């Protein structure tokens, strides 16, 4: 942890909840499975990917609608596909506890306001790290535009990210998820990667007008407070390893990424 402020104060995470929803779905289901959208899912309020009752959409397509458009309808459809809303919330809470969260409770898969739906910054940073480390979530939450195919109910359409920082090449933000209830009650979870520093930032209970400024303060503080050392470069040989009964019994091991 580089820094925290009111890290144990409870707040509603709102739509950054969907990072955990996505993680549970990806870890337990086939992305090619088809989901038939229920009436209830299609009627969810707030941000939406505009699903229609009876529409047949793949799990992967729902994940793009969930994380790019912050679709409350997509979250509901995925929870119904998995089990049901209450059972899925139980799974979310079990996963949160497994990740080390001790002051968190989820009541729904989309983050809609509920007294029983809360977390803390210190807890949610664990959820954000686990989610944004997932390759598919990292890819989706770092996507600027996604072309949604024609379905049985709708024509082709384009999803554009809600994460404005992705459009700024110098921001250092490579992925993330926004949350919003009203202008003075917003959230965000971001993955920052710049100048050899990888950082996760979670803001709860922020103001829309101050959110970007607060992110930048966090990035600037971390860059000044933490010195990074590149211990390994991508594709750098590390050592030789033995392969029992292999055609070649000794091979060179290379680093996959910079470290």
mmCIF file of C-alpha atoms in Angstrom:
data_model
loop_
_atom_site.group_PDB
_atom_site.id
_atom_site.type_symbol
_atom_site.label_atom_id
_atom_site.label_comp_id
_atom_site.label_asym_id
_atom_site.label_seq_id
_atom_site.Cartn_x
_atom_site.Cartn_y
_atom_site.Cartn_z
ATOM 1 C CA UNK A 1 0.000 0.000 0.000
ATOM 2 C CA UNK A 2 1.518 3.322 -1.080
ATOM 3 C CA UNK A 3 -1.056 5.602 0.558
ATOM 4 C CA UNK A 4 -4.587 5.660 1.937
ATOM 5 C CA UNK A 5 -7.124 8.094 3.327
ATOM 6 C CA UNK A 6 -10.190 6.900 5.256
ATOM 7 C CA UNK A 7 -9.350 3.439 3.978
ATOM 8 C CA UNK A 8 -11.701 1.649 6.374
ATOM 9 C CA UNK A 9 -14.715 3.948 5.915
ATOM 10 C CA UNK A 10 -17.723 2.151 4.442
ATOM 11 C CA UNK A 11 -19.137 3.359 1.142
ATOM 12 C CA UNK A 12 -21.156 2.009 -1.754
ATOM 13 C CA UNK A 13 -18.834 0.969 -4.586
ATOM 14 C CA UNK A 14 -21.603 1.468 -7.173
ATOM 15 C CA UNK A 15 -20.620 0.225 -10.631
ATOM 16 C CA UNK A 16 -17.055 -0.791 -9.821
ATOM 17 C CA UNK A 17 -18.935 -3.723 -8.219
ATOM 18 C CA UNK A 18 -19.075 -5.085 -11.761
ATOM 19 C CA UNK A 19 -15.372 -5.940 -11.660
ATOM 20 C CA UNK A 20 -16.132 -8.674 -9.138
ATOM 21 C CA UNK A 21 -19.192 -9.786 -11.091
ATOM 22 C CA UNK A 22 -17.021 -10.189 -14.181
ATOM 23 C CA UNK A 23 -14.291 -12.052 -12.285
ATOM 24 C CA UNK A 24 -16.706 -14.636 -10.882
ATOM 25 C CA UNK A 25 -18.326 -15.209 -14.282
ATOM 26 C CA UNK A 26 -14.983 -15.575 -16.091
ATOM 27 C CA UNK A 27 -13.617 -17.996 -13.499
ATOM 28 C CA UNK A 28 -16.666 -20.257 -13.636
ATOM 29 C CA UNK A 29 -18.219 -20.147 -17.095
ATOM 30 C CA UNK A 30 -17.617 -20.619 -20.808
ATOM 31 C CA UNK A 31 -17.411 -17.304 -22.677
ATOM 32 C CA UNK A 32 -19.191 -18.807 -25.694
ATOM 33 C CA UNK A 33 -22.291 -19.823 -23.749
ATOM 34 C CA UNK A 34 -25.443 -18.087 -24.949
ATOM 35 C CA UNK A 35 -27.713 -16.247 -22.524
ATOM 36 C CA UNK A 36 -31.385 -15.488 -23.180
ATOM 37 C CA UNK A 37 -32.210 -12.148 -21.583
ATOM 38 C CA UNK A 38 -35.135 -12.121 -19.149
ATOM 39 C CA UNK A 39 -37.764 -9.401 -18.857
ATOM 40 C CA UNK A 40 -36.384 -8.454 -15.438
ATOM 41 C CA UNK A 41 -32.847 -8.078 -16.774
ATOM 42 C CA UNK A 42 -34.001 -5.907 -19.675
ATOM 43 C CA UNK A 43 -35.858 -3.585 -17.264
ATOM 44 C CA UNK A 44 -32.878 -2.723 -15.031
ATOM 45 C CA UNK A 45 -32.544 1.002 -14.356
ATOM 46 C CA UNK A 46 -29.517 3.229 -14.854
ATOM 47 C CA UNK A 47 -26.618 2.591 -17.208
ATOM 48 C CA UNK A 48 -27.424 -0.072 -19.765
ATOM 49 C CA UNK A 49 -26.269 -1.966 -22.847
ATOM 50 C CA UNK A 50 -29.948 -1.791 -23.909
ATOM 51 C CA UNK A 51 -30.686 -5.490 -23.845
ATOM 52 C CA UNK A 52 -34.113 -6.616 -25.067
ATOM 53 C CA UNK A 53 -36.284 -9.289 -23.505
ATOM 54 C CA UNK A 54 -35.586 -12.579 -25.290
ATOM 55 C CA UNK A 55 -32.339 -11.331 -26.826
ATOM 56 C CA UNK A 56 -29.690 -14.049 -27.180
ATOM 57 C CA UNK A 57 -26.229 -12.797 -26.273
ATOM 58 C CA UNK A 58 -22.997 -14.614 -25.458
ATOM 59 C CA UNK A 59 -21.363 -14.439 -22.039
ATOM 60 C CA UNK A 60 -18.390 -12.645 -23.584
ATOM 61 C CA UNK A 61 -20.623 -10.032 -25.225
ATOM 62 C CA UNK A 62 -22.380 -9.444 -21.921
ATOM 63 C CA UNK A 63 -18.994 -8.924 -20.258
ATOM 64 C CA UNK A 64 -18.152 -6.202 -22.782
ATOM 65 C CA UNK A 65 -21.521 -4.547 -22.142
ATOM 66 C CA UNK A 66 -20.959 -4.915 -18.414
ATOM 67 C CA UNK A 67 -17.491 -3.366 -18.276
ATOM 68 C CA UNK A 68 -17.482 -0.885 -21.188
ATOM 69 C CA UNK A 69 -21.044 0.464 -20.955
ATOM 70 C CA UNK A 70 -21.458 -0.411 -17.262
ATOM 71 C CA UNK A 71 -24.661 -2.230 -18.150
ATOM 72 C CA UNK A 72 -26.840 -2.911 -15.111
ATOM 73 C CA UNK A 73 -28.892 -5.099 -17.426
ATOM 74 C CA UNK A 74 -25.787 -7.094 -18.384
ATOM 75 C CA UNK A 75 -24.910 -7.627 -14.703
ATOM 76 C CA UNK A 76 -28.417 -8.878 -13.944
ATOM 77 C CA UNK A 77 -28.461 -11.179 -16.983
ATOM 78 C CA UNK A 78 -25.088 -12.680 -16.026
ATOM 79 C CA UNK A 79 -26.190 -13.279 -12.427
ATOM 80 C CA UNK A 80 -29.394 -14.967 -13.621
ATOM 81 C CA UNK A 81 -27.370 -17.075 -16.062
ATOM 82 C CA UNK A 82 -25.075 -18.162 -13.228
ATOM 83 C CA UNK A 83 -27.834 -18.910 -10.693
ATOM 84 C CA UNK A 84 -30.079 -16.140 -9.371
ATOM 85 C CA UNK A 85 -29.500 -12.675 -7.905
ATOM 86 C CA UNK A 86 -29.383 -13.732 -4.245
ATOM 87 C CA UNK A 87 -27.231 -16.806 -4.815
ATOM 88 C CA UNK A 88 -24.871 -14.777 -6.960
ATOM 89 C CA UNK A 89 -24.554 -12.122 -4.237
ATOM 90 C CA UNK A 90 -23.595 -14.917 -1.827
ATOM 91 C CA UNK A 91 -20.897 -16.005 -4.277
ATOM 92 C CA UNK A 92 -19.642 -12.430 -4.473
ATOM 93 C CA UNK A 93 -19.344 -12.256 -0.699
ATOM 94 C CA UNK A 94 -17.527 -15.590 -0.496
ATOM 95 C CA UNK A 95 -15.091 -14.448 -3.184
ATOM 96 C CA UNK A 96 -14.544 -11.130 -1.408
ATOM 97 C CA UNK A 97 -13.737 -12.937 1.845
ATOM 98 C CA UNK A 98 -11.381 -15.264 -0.017
ATOM 99 C CA UNK A 99 -9.561 -12.184 -1.345
ATOM 100 C CA UNK A 100 -9.135 -10.922 2.229
ATOM 101 C CA UNK A 101 -12.021 -8.453 2.494
ATOM 102 C CA UNK A 102 -13.307 -8.087 6.049
ATOM 103 C CA UNK A 103 -15.618 -5.056 5.858
ATOM 104 C CA UNK A 104 -17.514 -5.682 2.628
ATOM 105 C CA UNK A 105 -20.951 -6.998 1.702
ATOM 106 C CA UNK A 106 -22.588 -7.243 -1.714
ATOM 107 C CA UNK A 107 -26.352 -7.378 -2.243
ATOM 108 C CA UNK A 108 -26.484 -7.295 -6.047
ATOM 109 C CA UNK A 109 -24.236 -7.782 -9.105
ATOM 110 C CA UNK A 110 -24.429 -4.241 -10.487
ATOM 111 C CA UNK A 111 -23.871 -1.870 -7.546
ATOM 112 C CA UNK A 112 -27.316 -0.290 -7.429
ATOM 113 C CA UNK A 113 -27.848 1.517 -4.130
ATOM 114 C CA UNK A 114 -28.671 -0.774 -1.223
ATOM 115 C CA UNK A 115 -27.969 -0.408 2.527
ATOM 116 C CA UNK A 116 -26.569 -3.937 2.548
ATOM 117 C CA UNK A 117 -24.187 -3.182 -0.328
ATOM 118 C CA UNK A 118 -20.923 -1.641 0.881
ATOM 119 C CA UNK A 119 -17.153 -1.911 0.928
ATOM 120 C CA UNK A 120 -14.090 0.066 1.984
ATOM 121 C CA UNK A 121 -11.165 1.338 -0.065
ATOM 122 C CA UNK A 122 -8.817 -1.035 1.774
ATOM 123 C CA UNK A 123 -11.068 -3.964 0.907
ATOM 124 C CA UNK A 124 -11.884 -2.997 -2.648
ATOM 125 C CA UNK A 125 -8.236 -2.526 -3.600
ATOM 126 C CA UNK A 126 -7.947 -6.316 -3.173
ATOM 127 C CA UNK A 127 -10.919 -6.906 -5.459
ATOM 128 C CA UNK A 128 -9.610 -4.402 -8.002
ATOM 129 C CA UNK A 129 -6.165 -6.012 -8.075
ATOM 130 C CA UNK A 130 -7.580 -9.512 -8.538
ATOM 131 C CA UNK A 131 -9.956 -8.335 -11.272
ATOM 132 C CA UNK A 132 -7.571 -6.112 -13.217
ATOM 133 C CA UNK A 133 -4.918 -8.842 -13.092
ATOM 134 C CA UNK A 134 -7.313 -11.106 -15.018
ATOM 135 C CA UNK A 135 -6.283 -11.037 -18.688
ATOM 136 C CA UNK A 136 -9.785 -10.745 -20.130
ATOM 137 C CA UNK A 137 -10.945 -8.083 -17.658
ATOM 138 C CA UNK A 138 -7.736 -6.153 -18.287
ATOM 139 C CA UNK A 139 -8.413 -6.373 -22.033
ATOM 140 C CA UNK A 140 -12.068 -5.342 -21.827
ATOM 141 C CA UNK A 141 -11.551 -2.495 -19.349
ATOM 142 C CA UNK A 142 -8.725 -1.193 -21.533
ATOM 143 C CA UNK A 143 -10.833 -1.277 -24.731
ATOM 144 C CA UNK A 144 -11.795 2.025 -26.345
ATOM 145 C CA UNK A 145 -14.470 0.636 -28.683
ATOM 146 C CA UNK A 146 -16.173 -2.705 -29.144
ATOM 147 C CA UNK A 147 -18.233 -3.752 -32.159
ATOM 148 C CA UNK A 148 -21.280 -5.675 -30.951
ATOM 149 C CA UNK A 149 -22.608 -8.104 -33.549
ATOM 150 C CA UNK A 150 -26.186 -8.258 -34.771
ATOM 151 C CA UNK A 151 -28.422 -10.343 -32.495
ATOM 152 C CA UNK A 152 -31.900 -11.820 -32.850
ATOM 153 C CA UNK A 153 -33.305 -8.567 -31.449
ATOM 154 C CA UNK A 154 -30.923 -5.772 -32.490
ATOM 155 C CA UNK A 155 -28.662 -4.567 -35.280
ATOM 156 C CA UNK A 156 -24.888 -4.166 -34.970
ATOM 157 C CA UNK A 157 -23.785 -1.386 -32.643
ATOM 158 C CA UNK A 158 -20.629 0.132 -31.166
ATOM 159 C CA UNK A 159 -19.793 0.353 -27.475
ATOM 160 C CA UNK A 160 -17.538 3.237 -26.401
ATOM 161 C CA UNK A 161 -15.696 3.277 -23.084
ATOM 162 C CA UNK A 162 -16.906 5.358 -20.131
ATOM 163 C CA UNK A 163 -13.296 5.630 -18.950
ATOM 164 C CA UNK A 164 -12.177 8.987 -20.340
ATOM 165 C CA UNK A 165 -8.579 8.541 -19.132
ATOM 166 C CA UNK A 166 -8.024 5.804 -21.736
ATOM 167 C CA UNK A 167 -8.355 8.433 -24.466
ATOM 168 C CA UNK A 168 -5.403 10.368 -23.062
ATOM 169 C CA UNK A 169 -2.232 8.563 -24.137
ATOM 170 C CA UNK A 170 -0.190 10.359 -21.467
ATOM 171 C CA UNK A 171 -2.483 9.566 -18.531
ATOM 172 C CA UNK A 172 -0.794 6.272 -17.714
ATOM 173 C CA UNK A 173 -4.218 4.644 -17.229
ATOM 174 C CA UNK A 174 -4.410 1.303 -19.036
ATOM 175 C CA UNK A 175 -7.649 -0.135 -17.646
ATOM 176 C CA UNK A 176 -10.325 0.472 -15.053
ATOM 177 C CA UNK A 177 -13.978 0.919 -14.187
ATOM 178 C CA UNK A 178 -16.042 3.933 -13.171
ATOM 179 C CA UNK A 179 -18.929 4.101 -10.704
ATOM 180 C CA UNK A 180 -21.546 6.832 -10.326
ATOM 181 C CA UNK A 181 -24.654 7.584 -8.296
ATOM 182 C CA UNK A 182 -24.719 11.372 -8.319
ATOM 183 C CA UNK A 183 -22.197 14.153 -8.889
ATOM 184 C CA UNK A 184 -20.975 14.188 -5.288
ATOM 185 C CA UNK A 185 -20.958 10.402 -4.834
ATOM 186 C CA UNK A 186 -18.761 8.642 -7.382
ATOM 187 C CA UNK A 187 -16.248 5.800 -7.406
ATOM 188 C CA UNK A 188 -13.479 4.550 -9.647
ATOM 189 C CA UNK A 189 -10.927 1.721 -9.805
ATOM 190 C CA UNK A 190 -7.947 2.242 -12.100
ATOM 191 C CA UNK A 191 -4.815 0.441 -13.200
ATOM 192 C CA UNK A 192 -1.950 2.859 -13.882
ATOM 193 C CA UNK A 193 1.261 1.870 -15.680
ATOM 194 C CA UNK A 194 3.834 4.559 -16.414
ATOM 195 C CA UNK A 195 7.592 4.994 -15.996
ATOM 196 C CA UNK A 196 7.987 1.404 -14.807
ATOM 197 C CA UNK A 197 5.368 1.860 -12.081
ATOM 198 C CA UNK A 198 2.229 -0.277 -11.954
ATOM 199 C CA UNK A 199 -0.346 1.111 -9.539
ATOM 200 C CA UNK A 200 -3.966 0.393 -8.631
ATOM 201 C CA UNK A 201 -6.067 3.314 -7.395
ATOM 202 C CA UNK A 202 -9.504 3.017 -5.783
ATOM 203 C CA UNK A 203 -11.579 6.090 -4.910
ATOM 204 C CA UNK A 204 -14.892 5.840 -3.065
ATOM 205 C CA UNK A 205 -17.327 8.640 -2.182
ATOM 206 C CA UNK A 206 -15.601 11.112 -4.488
ATOM 207 C CA UNK A 207 -17.065 14.043 -6.411
ATOM 208 C CA UNK A 208 -17.382 13.835 -10.177
ATOM 209 C CA UNK A 209 -15.731 17.247 -10.548
ATOM 210 C CA UNK A 210 -12.754 16.166 -8.394
ATOM 211 C CA UNK A 211 -12.348 12.510 -9.369
ATOM 212 C CA UNK A 212 -9.806 13.003 -12.143
ATOM 213 C CA UNK A 213 -7.822 15.501 -10.077
ATOM 214 C CA UNK A 214 -7.762 13.064 -7.142
ATOM 215 C CA UNK A 215 -6.523 10.271 -9.417
ATOM 216 C CA UNK A 216 -3.697 12.455 -10.664
ATOM 217 C CA UNK A 217 -2.739 13.377 -7.096
ATOM 218 C CA UNK A 218 -2.486 9.689 -6.269
ATOM 219 C CA UNK A 219 -0.367 8.975 -9.356
ATOM 220 C CA UNK A 220 1.945 11.922 -8.647
ATOM 221 C CA UNK A 221 2.379 10.986 -4.992
ATOM 222 C CA UNK A 222 3.220 7.380 -5.847
ATOM 223 C CA UNK A 223 5.756 8.438 -8.464
ATOM 224 C CA UNK A 224 7.501 10.671 -5.929
ATOM 225 C CA UNK A 225 7.247 8.254 -3.000
ATOM 226 C CA UNK A 226 8.200 4.986 -4.661
ATOM 227 C CA UNK A 227 11.390 4.278 -6.533
ATOM 228 C CA UNK A 228 11.047 1.506 -9.080
ATOM 229 C CA UNK A 229 13.812 -0.719 -10.365
ATOM 230 C CA UNK A 230 13.512 -2.779 -13.524
ATOM 231 C CA UNK A 231 14.900 -6.098 -12.308
ATOM 232 C CA UNK A 232 14.123 -7.967 -15.509
ATOM 233 C CA UNK A 233 13.420 -6.894 -19.054
ATOM 234 C CA UNK A 234 10.945 -8.626 -21.317
ATOM 235 C CA UNK A 235 12.493 -11.634 -23.125
ATOM 236 C CA UNK A 236 15.630 -11.461 -20.992
ATOM 237 C CA UNK A 237 17.210 -14.894 -20.332
ATOM 238 C CA UNK A 238 16.882 -15.772 -16.646
ATOM 239 C CA UNK A 239 18.382 -19.234 -16.267
ATOM 240 C CA UNK A 240 18.390 -22.747 -17.705
ATOM 241 C CA UNK A 241 15.879 -25.331 -16.503
ATOM 242 C CA UNK A 242 15.930 -29.122 -16.721
ATOM 243 C CA UNK A 243 13.121 -30.970 -18.524
ATOM 244 C CA UNK A 244 12.854 -34.595 -17.449
ATOM 245 C CA UNK A 245 12.567 -36.993 -20.412
ATOM 246 C CA UNK A 246 12.290 -34.081 -22.845
ATOM 247 C CA UNK A 247 13.683 -34.070 -26.377
ATOM 248 C CA UNK A 248 15.915 -31.304 -25.045
ATOM 249 C CA UNK A 249 16.635 -31.794 -21.362
ATOM 250 C CA UNK A 250 17.958 -28.312 -20.701
ATOM 251 C CA UNK A 251 16.317 -25.158 -22.053
ATOM 252 C CA UNK A 252 16.676 -21.423 -21.540
ATOM 253 C CA UNK A 253 14.005 -19.692 -19.423
ATOM 254 C CA UNK A 254 13.041 -16.133 -20.448
ATOM 255 C CA UNK A 255 11.030 -13.462 -18.665
ATOM 256 C CA UNK A 256 7.607 -12.910 -20.222
ATOM 257 C CA UNK A 257 7.286 -9.264 -19.138
ATOM 258 C CA UNK A 258 9.298 -6.461 -17.623
ATOM 259 C CA UNK A 259 9.466 -6.784 -13.861
#
